[in-house]
């Protein structure tokens, strides 16, 4: 495909998950795995709702080895979402199962000691929601903070047409990106000259 803009990550090699969106009808960009690392508590990685999201996971791959001794975890918690009570944190040095409080307060959790190229958080024990909703909702993570690691999602514009803009008499390229934003149905972001 020519002229394709692709998403990439700054500060991480990749961010993946077992699923995103409570079900196939609700796969909002605001619920993608990167939402757990964007510093915005209004965006949330939401896992599939099957089995109250037990076994669902999010994984961050680092560009190099990182010494991670702990993480800060902020769960997505409401009366209609499953209540996560235990997570397993895994790295190249093993796994630790830890109890968590099913609330949106920030919780500091230990990780297996040592340098690692990846970190994974898995929901291992989850209680059903306190209240049911029309559609089943999945458990989620509002924020996953890894000390000394800042992850940002970025868009890489295509380079296949740069030669058209390399002469001094050339016009400056203008980029237009469209994407829904979490607080609106449709949103538009404009950029250029950068």
GROMACS .gro file of C-alpha atoms in nm:
model
  194
    1UNK     CA    1   0.000   0.000   0.000
    2UNK     CA    2   0.145   0.337  -0.099
    3UNK     CA    3   0.128   0.657   0.100
    4UNK     CA    4   0.030   0.477   0.419
    5UNK     CA    5   0.067   0.640   0.759
    6UNK     CA    6   0.141   0.383   1.030
    7UNK     CA    7   0.133   0.388   1.410
    8UNK     CA    8   0.450   0.330   1.605
    9UNK     CA    9   0.565   0.378   1.963
   10UNK     CA   10   0.823   0.610   2.111
   11UNK     CA   11   0.985   0.475   2.427
   12UNK     CA   12   0.879   0.115   2.363
   13UNK     CA   13   0.930  -0.144   2.094
   14UNK     CA   14   0.563  -0.247   2.105
   15UNK     CA   15   0.250  -0.258   2.317
   16UNK     CA   16   0.028  -0.563   2.266
   17UNK     CA   17  -0.265  -0.726   2.442
   18UNK     CA   18  -0.469  -1.044   2.436
   19UNK     CA   19  -0.767  -0.835   2.321
   20UNK     CA   20  -0.916  -0.489   2.332
   21UNK     CA   21  -1.274  -0.370   2.348
   22UNK     CA   22  -1.533  -0.547   2.561
   23UNK     CA   23  -1.666  -0.725   2.253
   24UNK     CA   24  -1.657  -0.690   1.874
   25UNK     CA   25  -1.921  -0.416   1.888
   26UNK     CA   26  -1.705  -0.199   2.114
   27UNK     CA   27  -1.353  -0.171   1.973
   28UNK     CA   28  -1.292   0.198   2.032
   29UNK     CA   29  -0.943   0.343   1.968
   30UNK     CA   30  -0.961   0.482   2.323
   31UNK     CA   31  -0.965   0.118   2.450
   32UNK     CA   32  -0.651  -0.001   2.267
   33UNK     CA   33  -0.354  -0.133   2.467
   34UNK     CA   34  -0.155   0.191   2.427
   35UNK     CA   35  -0.430   0.373   2.618
   36UNK     CA   36  -0.296   0.219   2.941
   37UNK     CA   37   0.039   0.394   2.889
   38UNK     CA   38  -0.062   0.735   2.755
   39UNK     CA   39  -0.080   0.927   3.085
   40UNK     CA   40  -0.448   1.006   3.025
   41UNK     CA   41  -0.686   0.849   3.281
   42UNK     CA   42  -0.978   0.917   3.045
   43UNK     CA   43  -0.847   0.651   2.807
   44UNK     CA   44  -0.840   0.289   2.921
   45UNK     CA   45  -0.717  -0.041   2.781
   46UNK     CA   46  -1.034  -0.251   2.802
   47UNK     CA   47  -1.002  -0.628   2.770
   48UNK     CA   48  -1.255  -0.867   2.623
   49UNK     CA   49  -1.543  -0.931   2.863
   50UNK     CA   50  -1.549  -1.311   2.823
   51UNK     CA   51  -1.513  -1.486   3.163
   52UNK     CA   52  -1.497  -1.141   3.333
   53UNK     CA   53  -1.163  -1.085   3.154
   54UNK     CA   54  -0.977  -1.358   3.349
   55UNK     CA   55  -0.656  -1.444   3.163
   56UNK     CA   56  -0.653  -1.123   2.956
   57UNK     CA   57  -0.314  -0.952   2.941
   58UNK     CA   58  -0.122  -0.646   2.824
   59UNK     CA   59   0.248  -0.662   2.730
   60UNK     CA   60   0.504  -0.384   2.679
   61UNK     CA   61   0.816  -0.466   2.478
   62UNK     CA   62   1.113  -0.236   2.543
   63UNK     CA   63   1.365  -0.118   2.285
   64UNK     CA   64   1.646  -0.239   2.513
   65UNK     CA   65   1.693  -0.400   2.852
   66UNK     CA   66   1.530  -0.200   3.134
   67UNK     CA   67   1.578  -0.247   3.508
   68UNK     CA   68   1.222  -0.263   3.642
   69UNK     CA   69   1.174  -0.315   4.017
   70UNK     CA   70   0.809  -0.208   4.040
   71UNK     CA   71   0.517  -0.064   3.846
   72UNK     CA   72   0.225   0.164   3.929
   73UNK     CA   73  -0.113   0.022   3.824
   74UNK     CA   74  -0.443   0.208   3.807
   75UNK     CA   75  -0.734  -0.023   3.727
   76UNK     CA   76  -1.052   0.078   3.548
   77UNK     CA   77  -1.315   0.036   3.817
   78UNK     CA   78  -1.687   0.102   3.815
   79UNK     CA   79  -1.998  -0.078   3.933
   80UNK     CA   80  -2.051  -0.226   3.582
   81UNK     CA   81  -1.696  -0.350   3.513
   82UNK     CA   82  -1.543  -0.676   3.641
   83UNK     CA   83  -1.344  -0.631   3.964
   84UNK     CA   84  -0.980  -0.739   3.928
   85UNK     CA   85  -0.849  -0.877   4.259
   86UNK     CA   86  -0.525  -1.040   4.146
   87UNK     CA   87  -0.273  -0.983   3.868
   88UNK     CA   88   0.037  -1.167   3.755
   89UNK     CA   89   0.331  -0.950   3.657
   90UNK     CA   90   0.579  -1.127   3.431
   91UNK     CA   91   0.920  -1.034   3.293
   92UNK     CA   92   1.215  -1.226   3.149
   93UNK     CA   93   1.302  -1.315   3.512
   94UNK     CA   94   0.977  -1.488   3.606
   95UNK     CA   95   0.631  -1.403   3.737
   96UNK     CA   96   0.479  -1.263   4.055
   97UNK     CA   97   0.111  -1.303   4.149
   98UNK     CA   98  -0.016  -1.013   4.354
   99UNK     CA   99  -0.344  -0.914   4.512
  100UNK     CA  100  -0.485  -0.581   4.405
  101UNK     CA  101  -0.773  -0.368   4.527
  102UNK     CA  102  -1.049  -0.344   4.262
  103UNK     CA  103  -1.043   0.036   4.253
  104UNK     CA  104  -0.901   0.312   4.036
  105UNK     CA  105  -0.650   0.423   4.300
  106UNK     CA  106  -0.284   0.389   4.202
  107UNK     CA  107  -0.127   0.070   4.339
  108UNK     CA  108   0.249   0.005   4.352
  109UNK     CA  109   0.335  -0.356   4.264
  110UNK     CA  110   0.667  -0.541   4.270
  111UNK     CA  111   0.808  -0.703   3.957
  112UNK     CA  112   1.059  -0.986   3.920
  113UNK     CA  113   1.399  -0.825   3.982
  114UNK     CA  114   1.647  -0.764   3.702
  115UNK     CA  115   1.685  -0.618   3.357
  116UNK     CA  116   1.418  -0.722   3.108
  117UNK     CA  117   1.317  -0.649   2.750
  118UNK     CA  118   0.944  -0.686   2.826
  119UNK     CA  119   0.679  -0.668   3.098
  120UNK     CA  120   0.337  -0.833   3.100
  121UNK     CA  121   0.037  -0.782   3.332
  122UNK     CA  122  -0.230  -1.058   3.335
  123UNK     CA  123  -0.567  -1.051   3.511
  124UNK     CA  124  -0.559  -1.376   3.713
  125UNK     CA  125  -0.851  -1.335   3.955
  126UNK     CA  126  -1.155  -1.126   3.872
  127UNK     CA  127  -1.495  -1.092   4.038
  128UNK     CA  128  -1.809  -1.015   3.836
  129UNK     CA  129  -1.937  -0.656   3.826
  130UNK     CA  130  -2.155  -0.534   4.112
  131UNK     CA  131  -2.421  -0.424   3.862
  132UNK     CA  132  -2.503  -0.568   3.523
  133UNK     CA  133  -2.521  -0.357   3.208
  134UNK     CA  134  -2.692  -0.402   2.872
  135UNK     CA  135  -2.365  -0.526   2.720
  136UNK     CA  136  -2.099  -0.708   2.917
  137UNK     CA  137  -1.800  -0.485   2.984
  138UNK     CA  138  -1.440  -0.600   3.020
  139UNK     CA  139  -1.190  -0.524   3.293
  140UNK     CA  140  -0.928  -0.267   3.211
  141UNK     CA  141  -0.626  -0.060   3.305
  142UNK     CA  142  -0.646   0.320   3.314
  143UNK     CA  143  -0.271   0.367   3.365
  144UNK     CA  144   0.030   0.137   3.374
  145UNK     CA  145   0.338   0.334   3.480
  146UNK     CA  146   0.682   0.182   3.445
  147UNK     CA  147   0.954   0.392   3.613
  148UNK     CA  148   1.206   0.542   3.367
  149UNK     CA  149   0.988   0.436   3.072
  150UNK     CA  150   0.768   0.683   2.885
  151UNK     CA  151   0.557   0.538   2.607
  152UNK     CA  152   0.392   0.754   2.343
  153UNK     CA  153   0.199   0.648   2.037
  154UNK     CA  154   0.311   0.828   1.722
  155UNK     CA  155   0.207   0.834   1.360
  156UNK     CA  156   0.479   0.792   1.098
  157UNK     CA  157   0.393   0.958   0.770
  158UNK     CA  158   0.500   0.794   0.443
  159UNK     CA  159   0.843   0.884   0.304
  160UNK     CA  160   0.781   0.764  -0.051
  161UNK     CA  161   0.689   1.114  -0.174
  162UNK     CA  162   0.948   1.323   0.011
  163UNK     CA  163   1.146   1.386  -0.308
  164UNK     CA  164   0.855   1.599  -0.436
  165UNK     CA  165   0.910   1.842  -0.150
  166UNK     CA  166   1.291   1.853  -0.140
  167UNK     CA  167   1.345   2.148  -0.376
  168UNK     CA  168   1.348   2.505  -0.242
  169UNK     CA  169   1.060   2.591  -0.475
  170UNK     CA  170   0.849   2.304  -0.345
  171UNK     CA  171   0.545   2.354  -0.133
  172UNK     CA  172   0.557   2.244   0.229
  173UNK     CA  173   0.364   1.920   0.278
  174UNK     CA  174   0.046   1.933   0.482
  175UNK     CA  175  -0.071   1.629   0.677
  176UNK     CA  176  -0.431   1.569   0.779
  177UNK     CA  177  -0.517   1.290   1.022
  178UNK     CA  178  -0.868   1.197   1.124
  179UNK     CA  179  -0.955   0.983   1.420
  180UNK     CA  180  -1.230   0.963   1.680
  181UNK     CA  181  -1.127   1.116   2.011
  182UNK     CA  182  -1.242   0.972   2.345
  183UNK     CA  183  -1.480   1.259   2.427
  184UNK     CA  184  -1.640   1.300   2.083
  185UNK     CA  185  -1.785   1.082   1.814
  186UNK     CA  186  -1.559   1.228   1.545
  187UNK     CA  187  -1.244   1.433   1.581
  188UNK     CA  188  -0.992   1.581   1.341
  189UNK     CA  189  -0.628   1.663   1.406
  190UNK     CA  190  -0.425   1.877   1.166
  191UNK     CA  191  -0.048   1.898   1.136
  192UNK     CA  192   0.224   2.017   0.907
  193UNK     CA  193   0.552   2.200   0.897
  194UNK     CA  194   0.695   1.953   1.147
   0.00000   0.00000   0.00000
